[in-house]
PDB file of C-alpha atoms in Angstrom:
ATOM      1  CA  MET A 525      49.482   7.046  10.281  1.00  0.00           C
ATOM      2  CA  PRO A 526      50.031  10.865  10.435  1.00  0.00           C
ATOM      3  CA  ASP A 527      51.923  12.159   7.423  1.00  0.00           C
ATOM      4  CA  ALA A 528      52.320  15.510   5.841  1.00  0.00           C
ATOM      5  CA  ALA A 529      49.931  14.725   2.991  1.00  0.00           C
ATOM      6  CA  LYS A 530      47.148  14.163   5.745  1.00  0.00           C
ATOM      7  CA  LEU A 531      48.036  17.018   7.631  1.00  0.00           C
ATOM      8  CA  VAL A 532      47.858  19.383   4.585  1.00  0.00           C
ATOM      9  CA  ALA A 533      44.783  17.981   3.235  1.00  0.00           C
ATOM     10  CA  ALA A 534      43.099  18.337   6.773  1.00  0.00           C
ATOM     11  CA  ALA A 535      44.283  21.863   7.063  1.00  0.00           C
ATOM     12  CA  LEU A 536      43.415  23.085   3.676  1.00  0.00           C
ATOM     13  CA  ILE A 537      39.856  21.394   3.511  1.00  0.00           C
ATOM     14  CA  GLY A 538      39.260  22.827   6.979  1.00  0.00           C
ATOM     15  CA  LEU A 539      40.147  26.227   5.848  1.00  0.00           C
ATOM     16  CA  LEU A 540      37.961  25.888   2.713  1.00  0.00           C
ATOM     17  CA  ALA A 541      35.149  24.583   4.944  1.00  0.00           C
ATOM     18  CA  PHE A 542      35.415  27.693   7.250  1.00  0.00           C
ATOM     19  CA  ILE A 543      35.508  30.243   4.287  1.00  0.00           C
ATOM     20  CA  VAL A 544      32.612  28.432   2.502  1.00  0.00           C
ATOM     21  CA  SER A 545      30.563  28.576   5.656  1.00  0.00           C
ATOM     22  CA  PHE A 546      30.654  32.402   5.722  1.00  0.00           C
ATOM     23  CA  GLN A 547      29.483  32.281   2.126  1.00  0.00           C
ATOM     24  CA  ILE A 548      26.567  30.151   2.947  1.00  0.00           C
ATOM     25  CA  ILE A 549      25.355  32.072   5.889  1.00  0.00           C
ATOM     26  CA  PRO A 550      23.837  34.943   3.948  1.00  0.00           C
ATOM     27  CA  LEU A 551      21.842  32.474   1.423  1.00  0.00           C
ATOM     28  CA  PHE A 552      19.621  31.589   4.418  1.00  0.00           C
ATOM     29  CA  PRO A 553      16.890  33.970   6.070  1.00  0.00           C
ATOM     30  CA  GLU A 554      17.939  36.166   8.773  1.00  0.00           C
ATOM     31  CA  SER A 555      15.660  34.360  11.399  1.00  0.00           C
ATOM     32  CA  VAL A 556      18.056  30.998  11.163  1.00  0.00           C
ATOM     33  CA  ALA A 557      20.510  30.955  14.198  1.00  0.00           C
ATOM     34  CA  PHE A 558      23.913  29.752  12.891  1.00  0.00           C
ATOM     35  CA  GLY A 559      26.045  29.672  16.314  1.00  0.00           C
ATOM     36  CA  ASN A 560      29.283  28.158  15.675  1.00  0.00           C
ATOM     37  CA  PHE A 561      28.332  26.772  12.097  1.00  0.00           C
ATOM     38  CA  ALA A 562      31.837  27.936  10.493  1.00  0.00           C
ATOM     39  CA  PHE A 563      33.732  26.288  13.431  1.00  0.00           C
ATOM     40  CA  TYR A 564      31.801  22.939  13.204  1.00  0.00           C
ATOM     41  CA  ASN A 565      32.324  22.811   9.489  1.00  0.00           C
ATOM     42  CA  ALA A 566      35.942  23.635   9.858  1.00  0.00           C
ATOM     43  CA  VAL A 567      36.181  20.550  12.095  1.00  0.00           C
ATOM     44  CA  LEU A 568      34.173  18.491   9.583  1.00  0.00           C
ATOM     45  CA  GLY A 569      36.727  19.633   6.887  1.00  0.00           C
ATOM     46  CA  ILE A 570      39.683  18.530   9.038  1.00  0.00           C
ATOM     47  CA  VAL A 571      38.231  15.211   9.478  1.00  0.00           C
ATOM     48  CA  THR A 572      37.237  14.891   5.781  1.00  0.00           C
ATOM     49  CA  GLY A 573      40.685  16.193   4.798  1.00  0.00           C
ATOM     50  CA  TRP A 574      42.485  13.806   6.960  1.00  0.00           C
ATOM     51  CA  VAL A 575      40.448  10.603   6.120  1.00  0.00           C
ATOM     52  CA  VAL A 576      39.364  11.083   2.555  1.00  0.00           C
ATOM     53  CA  MET A 577      42.191  13.001   0.836  1.00  0.00           C
ATOM     54  CA  GLY A 578      45.109  12.257   2.936  1.00  0.00           C
ATOM     55  CA  LYS A 579      45.200   8.493   2.223  1.00  0.00           C
ATOM     56  CA  ARG A 580      44.738   9.093  -1.498  1.00  0.00           C
ATOM     57  CA  ALA A 581      47.790  11.290  -2.077  1.00  0.00           C
ATOM     58  CA  GLY A 582      50.578  10.249  -4.294  1.00  0.00           C
ATOM     59  CA  ARG A 583      48.950   9.011  -7.321  1.00  0.00           C
ATOM     60  CA  GLY A 584      49.841  11.721  -9.801  1.00  0.00           C
ATOM     61  CA  VAL A 585      48.603  15.268 -10.757  1.00  0.00           C
ATOM     62  CA  THR A 586      45.437  14.257 -12.255  1.00  0.00           C
ATOM     63  CA  ALA A 587      44.526  12.176  -9.375  1.00  0.00           C
ATOM     64  CA  ALA A 588      45.429  15.102  -7.312  1.00  0.00           C
ATOM     65  CA  VAL A 589      42.694  17.323  -8.931  1.00  0.00           C
ATOM     66  CA  ASN A 590      40.111  14.557  -8.790  1.00  0.00           C
ATOM     67  CA  ASN A 591      41.268  13.928  -4.940  1.00  0.00           C
ATOM     68  CA  GLY A 592      40.705  17.613  -4.324  1.00  0.00           C
ATOM     69  CA  LEU A 593      37.224  17.795  -5.883  1.00  0.00           C
ATOM     70  CA  GLY A 594      36.278  14.498  -4.381  1.00  0.00           C
ATOM     71  CA  GLY A 595      37.487  15.804  -1.005  1.00  0.00           C
ATOM     72  CA  ALA A 596      35.170  18.989  -1.475  1.00  0.00           C
ATOM     73  CA  MET A 597      32.341  16.974  -2.663  1.00  0.00           C
ATOM     74  CA  MET A 598      32.593  14.607   0.440  1.00  0.00           C
ATOM     75  CA  LEU A 599      32.860  17.746   2.668  1.00  0.00           C
ATOM     76  CA  THR A 600      29.581  19.003   1.027  1.00  0.00           C
ATOM     77  CA  LEU A 601      27.630  15.792   1.427  1.00  0.00           C
ATOM     78  CA  TRP A 602      28.568  14.997   5.051  1.00  0.00           C
ATOM     79  CA  GLY A 603      27.651  18.663   5.779  1.00  0.00           C
ATOM     80  CA  LEU A 604      24.376  18.288   4.311  1.00  0.00           C
ATOM     81  CA  PHE A 605      23.754  14.945   5.971  1.00  0.00           C
ATOM     82  CA  ILE A 606      24.815  16.137   9.460  1.00  0.00           C
ATOM     83  CA  TYR A 607      22.815  19.351   9.317  1.00  0.00           C
ATOM     84  CA  SER A 608      19.962  17.437   7.933  1.00  0.00           C
ATOM     85  CA  CYS A 609      20.122  14.748  10.711  1.00  0.00           C
ATOM     86  CA  ALA A 610      20.271  17.835  13.302  1.00  0.00           C
ATOM     87  CA  GLN A 611      17.067  19.311  11.696  1.00  0.00           C
ATOM     88  CA  MET A 612      15.152  16.157  11.742  1.00  0.00           C
ATOM     89  CA  PHE A 613      16.258  15.256  15.431  1.00  0.00           C
ATOM     90  CA  ASP A 614      14.952  18.809  16.567  1.00  0.00           C
ATOM     91  CA  ARG A 615      11.647  18.313  14.972  1.00  0.00           C
ATOM     92  CA  ALA A 616      11.507  14.601  16.245  1.00  0.00           C
ATOM     93  CA  MET A 617      11.865  15.853  19.765  1.00  0.00           C
ATOM     94  CA  ASP A 618       8.719  18.057  18.985  1.00  0.00           C
ATOM     95  CA  ASN A 619       6.833  15.103  17.680  1.00  0.00           C
ATOM     96  CA  TRP A 620       6.484  16.208  14.105  1.00  0.00           C
ATOM     97  CA  TYR A 621       6.841  12.539  12.630  1.00  0.00           C
ATOM     98  CA  ASN A 622       4.176   9.777  12.932  1.00  0.00           C
ATOM     99  CA  GLY A 623       7.214   7.126  12.646  1.00  0.00           C
ATOM    100  CA  ALA A 624      10.703   6.269  12.044  1.00  0.00           C
ATOM    101  CA  PHE A 625      10.486   5.913   8.542  1.00  0.00           C
ATOM    102  CA  THR A 626       8.899   9.231   8.028  1.00  0.00           C
ATOM    103  CA  ALA A 627      11.671  10.804  10.188  1.00  0.00           C
ATOM    104  CA  LEU A 628      14.321   9.092   8.044  1.00  0.00           C
ATOM    105  CA  GLY A 629      12.837  10.368   4.962  1.00  0.00           C
ATOM    106  CA  ALA A 630      12.793  13.852   6.380  1.00  0.00           C
ATOM    107  CA  ILE A 631      16.533  13.778   6.465  1.00  0.00           C
ATOM    108  CA  PHE A 632      16.665  13.440   2.573  1.00  0.00           C
ATOM    109  CA  GLU A 633      14.243  16.067   2.218  1.00  0.00           C
ATOM    110  CA  PHE A 634      16.169  18.404   4.212  1.00  0.00           C
ATOM    111  CA  MET A 635      19.468  17.475   2.304  1.00  0.00           C
ATOM    112  CA  ALA A 636      17.746  18.291  -0.928  1.00  0.00           C
ATOM    113  CA  GLU A 637      16.380  21.550   0.522  1.00  0.00           C
ATOM    114  CA  TYR A 638      19.549  22.751   2.076  1.00  0.00           C
ATOM    115  CA  ALA A 639      21.386  21.659  -1.196  1.00  0.00           C
ATOM    116  CA  LEU A 640      19.024  23.960  -3.420  1.00  0.00           C
ATOM    117  CA  VAL A 641      19.939  26.782  -1.046  1.00  0.00           C
ATOM    118  CA  ILE A 642      23.522  26.519  -1.282  1.00  0.00           C
ATOM    119  CA  MET A 643      23.543  25.959  -5.024  1.00  0.00           C
ATOM    120  CA  ASP A 644      25.054  29.797  -5.489  1.00  0.00           C
ATOM    121  CA  THR A 645      27.839  30.413  -7.992  1.00  0.00           C
ATOM    122  CA  LYS A 646      30.060  31.892  -5.292  1.00  0.00           C
ATOM    123  CA  VAL A 647      29.756  28.814  -3.208  1.00  0.00           C
ATOM    124  CA  ILE A 648      30.189  26.321  -5.904  1.00  0.00           C
ATOM    125  CA  THR A 649      33.109  28.162  -7.384  1.00  0.00           C
ATOM    126  CA  SER A 650      34.876  28.374  -3.893  1.00  0.00           C
ATOM    127  CA  LEU A 651      34.287  24.526  -3.479  1.00  0.00           C
ATOM    128  CA  VAL A 652      35.655  23.717  -7.031  1.00  0.00           C
ATOM    129  CA  VAL A 653      38.675  25.951  -6.855  1.00  0.00           C
ATOM    130  CA  GLY A 654      39.563  25.273  -3.200  1.00  0.00           C
ATOM    131  CA  GLY A 655      39.300  21.691  -3.624  1.00  0.00           C
ATOM    132  CA  ILE A 656      41.629  21.424  -6.792  1.00  0.00           C
ATOM    133  CA  PHE A 657      44.066  23.858  -4.876  1.00  0.00           C
ATOM    134  CA  ALA A 658      43.979  21.507  -1.859  1.00  0.00           C
ATOM    135  CA  GLY A 659      44.412  18.442  -3.886  1.00  0.00           C
ATOM    136  CA  LEU A 660      47.411  19.812  -5.801  1.00  0.00           C
ATOM    137  CA  LEU A 661      49.142  21.062  -2.405  1.00  0.00           C
ATOM    138  CA  THR A 662      48.366  17.636  -0.918  1.00  0.00           C
ATOM    139  CA  GLU A 663      50.104  16.021  -3.726  1.00  0.00           C
ATOM    140  CA  PHE A 664      53.089  18.267  -3.421  1.00  0.00           C
ATOM    141  CA  ALA A 665      53.058  17.584   0.224  1.00  0.00           C
ATOM    142  CA  TRP A 666      53.212  13.908  -0.218  1.00  0.00           C
ATOM    143  CA  ARG A 667      56.106  14.356  -2.842  1.00  0.00           C
ATOM    144  CA  THR A 668      58.020  16.649  -0.674  1.00  0.00           C
ATOM    145  CA  TRP A 669      57.949  15.253   2.949  1.00  0.00           C
ATOM    146  CA  ARG A 670      57.603  11.338   2.758  1.00  0.00           C
TER     147      ARG A 670
END
C-alpha cells in the first residue's frame, strides 16, 4: 500500500544512489564503460527505499537512523550483487568457467573486488550521511502524513 513514508524513502534513497554513482565512476579504470550506471542505480535505490525503508518507518528516531543506515547498506549490497551477476554472466557467455559452481563462486569474488574498489572515504561518508538523512526524513514523513 503506497504511503508518504514509502514515497519519501524511495525518492531519497534513489537520489542517494544517483549521487553516489557519480562518486564511484572515477574509482574504476577509464576503460570501464558505465553507460547508464547512475540511472540503473537510481532505480535500484527507488526500489530499495520503497521496499526496505518504507515499511519500517514509524518506530522512533533511533529506529529511523538505523532504518536509513540499513537502507543504504541494502542499496550497496544489492548493487554489488546485481553488477557482479552481470559481470559473471558476461564472462559465462564467453566460456570462462568450467561449471556452474565456478560461475556462482565468481559472483562473490566480483562482489569482494568491487567492494574493495568502492571503499573510498567520500563514498562511505555519502552513504552514511545520506542514509541517516533519508531515515530521519522518512520518519518525519510517516509522522506528518499518515
